[in-house]
Coordinates of N, CA and C in Angstrom, one line a residue:
M1 N 18.5 79.0 5.7 CA 18.4 79.9 4.8 C 18.0 80.9 5.3
H2 N 18.3 82.2 5.3 CA 17.8 83.5 6.3 C 17.1 84.2 4.9
S3 N 16.4 84.8 4.9 CA 15.5 86.0 4.3 C 14.8 87.1 5.2
S4 N 15.3 88.1 5.1 CA 14.7 89.5 5.5 C 13.1 89.5 5.0
V5 N 12.8 89.2 3.7 CA 11.6 89.5 3.1 C 10.8 88.5 3.5
F6 N 11.4 87.0 3.7 CA 10.5 86.1 4.3 C 11.3 85.4 5.2
P7 N 11.0 85.8 6.4 CA 11.2 85.3 7.9 C 11.4 83.6 8.2
W8 N 10.3 83.3 7.4 CA 9.7 81.8 7.8 C 10.5 81.4 6.8
L9 N 11.6 81.7 5.6 CA 11.8 80.6 5.3 C 13.4 79.6 5.5
S10 N 13.4 80.6 7.1 CA 14.7 79.9 7.7 C 14.6 78.5 8.2
E11 N 12.9 79.2 8.6 CA 12.2 77.5 9.4 C 12.1 76.0 8.1
L12 N 12.3 76.4 6.9 CA 12.1 75.7 5.8 C 13.7 74.5 5.9
T13 N 13.9 73.4 4.9 CA 14.9 72.9 4.7 C 15.4 73.4 3.6
D14 N 16.8 73.2 3.7 CA 17.5 73.6 2.3 C 16.5 73.1 1.3
E15 N 16.5 71.8 0.8 CA 15.4 71.5 -0.4 C 14.0 72.3 -0.3
Q16 N 13.0 72.3 0.9 CA 12.4 73.1 0.7 C 12.1 74.5 0.0
A17 N 13.8 75.5 0.8 CA 13.6 76.6 0.2 C 14.1 76.7 -1.1
Y18 N 15.1 75.6 -1.8 CA 15.0 75.9 -2.8 C 13.8 75.7 -4.0
E19 N 13.3 74.8 -3.6 CA 11.6 74.6 -4.2 C 10.8 75.7 -4.1
F20 N 10.8 76.5 -3.0 CA 10.1 77.4 -3.1 C 10.8 78.7 -3.9
L21 N 12.0 78.9 -3.9 CA 12.6 80.2 -4.8 C 12.4 79.4 -6.3
G22 N 12.3 78.0 -6.3 CA 12.0 77.7 -7.9 C 10.6 78.0 -8.3
E23 N 10.1 77.8 -7.6 CA 8.7 78.3 -8.0 C 8.4 80.1 -8.1
V24 N 8.9 80.3 -7.3 CA 9.2 82.1 -7.3 C 9.8 82.4 -9.1
I25 N 11.1 81.6 -9.1 CA 11.7 82.1 -10.7 C 10.4 81.7 -11.8
E26 N 9.6 80.7 -11.7 CA 9.3 79.8 -12.5 C 7.8 81.2 -12.6
A27 N 7.0 82.1 -11.8 CA 6.5 82.7 -11.5 C 6.8 83.8 -12.6
A28 N 8.1 84.7 -12.2 CA 8.7 85.4 -12.7 C 8.6 85.3 -14.0
N29 N 9.0 84.6 -14.8 CA 9.2 83.9 -16.1 C 7.9 84.0 -16.7
A30 N 6.6 83.2 -15.8 CA 5.2 83.3 -16.7 C 4.5 84.4 -16.2
A31 N 4.8 85.3 -15.7 CA 4.2 86.3 -15.2 C 3.2 87.2 -16.4
G32 N 4.4 87.9 -17.1 CA 4.1 88.8 -18.0 C 4.5 90.2 -17.9
T33 N 4.0 90.0 -16.6 CA 3.7 91.9 -15.8 C 4.5 91.9 -14.5
H34 N 4.8 92.7 -14.2 CA 5.5 93.3 -12.8 C 4.3 92.8 -11.8
T35 N 3.2 93.6 -12.2 CA 2.1 93.7 -11.2 C 1.5 91.9 -11.1
A36 N 1.3 91.3 -12.5 CA 1.3 89.9 -12.3 C 2.1 88.9 -11.4
F37 N 2.9 89.5 -11.6 CA 4.2 88.4 -10.7 C 4.3 88.9 -9.0
L38 N 3.9 90.0 -8.6 CA 3.7 90.5 -7.4 C 3.2 89.7 -6.9
Q39 N 1.5 89.9 -7.7 CA 0.5 89.0 -7.0 C 0.5 87.9 -7.4
T40 N 1.1 86.7 -8.0 CA 1.6 85.5 -7.9 C 2.4 85.3 -6.7
L41 N 3.6 86.2 -6.0 CA 4.8 85.7 -5.4 C 3.9 86.4 -4.2
D42 N 2.6 87.3 -4.0 CA 2.4 87.2 -2.5 C 1.6 86.0 -2.4
A43 N 0.7 85.7 -3.3 CA -0.1 84.3 -3.2 C 0.8 82.9 -2.8
L44 N 2.1 82.7 -3.6 CA 3.2 81.8 -2.9 C 3.6 81.8 -1.5
A45 N 4.2 82.9 -1.2 CA 4.6 83.5 0.0 C 3.5 83.1 0.9
V46 N 2.2 83.2 0.9 CA 1.5 82.8 1.9 C 1.2 81.6 1.4
E47 N 0.7 80.7 0.6 CA 0.8 79.2 0.8 C 2.2 78.3 1.5
W48 N 3.1 78.9 1.4 CA 4.0 78.6 2.1 C 4.1 78.7 3.2
R49 N 4.2 79.8 3.8 CA 4.3 80.3 5.1 C 3.0 79.3 5.7
D50 N 1.9 79.2 5.3 CA 1.0 78.8 5.8 C 1.0 77.2 6.1
A51 N 1.8 76.8 5.0 CA 1.8 75.3 5.0 C 3.1 74.8 6.0
Q52 N 3.8 76.0 6.7 CA 4.5 75.9 7.3 C 4.0 76.0 8.8
R53 N 2.8 76.7 9.0 CA 2.6 76.9 10.3 C 1.2 75.6 10.5
S54 N 1.0 74.8 9.5 CA -0.1 73.6 9.6 C 0.4 72.6 10.6
P55 N -0.4 72.1 11.1 CA -0.2 70.5 11.8 C 0.8 69.4 11.3
S56 N 0.1 69.6 9.8 CA 0.8 68.2 9.0 C 2.4 68.7 8.7
S57 N 3.0 69.9 8.9 CA 4.4 70.4 8.9 C 5.4 70.1 9.9
L58 N 4.6 69.7 10.5 CA 5.3 69.6 12.2 C 5.9 68.1 11.5
A59 N 5.0 67.3 11.0 CA 5.5 65.5 10.6 C 6.7 65.8 9.5
G60 N 6.5 67.0 9.0 CA 8.0 67.1 7.9 C 7.7 66.9 6.6
S61 N 6.3 67.2 6.2 CA 5.6 67.1 4.9 C 6.2 68.5 4.4
S62 N 6.1 68.6 3.2 CA 6.3 69.6 2.2 C 5.3 70.0 1.5
P63 N 4.8 71.5 1.4 CA 3.5 72.1 0.8 C 3.4 71.3 -0.6

């Protein structure tokens, strides 16, 4: 999956990308405000990006 906003998304398997996007949708539903959603989205993106850069991700584990 290619994303201009999240360039590292293309490094994920389709299953991982859909899991991340599912978390984004859940965050949008639970946030309550635009600001809360953007803060949650930022935290999710950092978490997933960092998980992809970690040595354990080379072994095929998902975040």
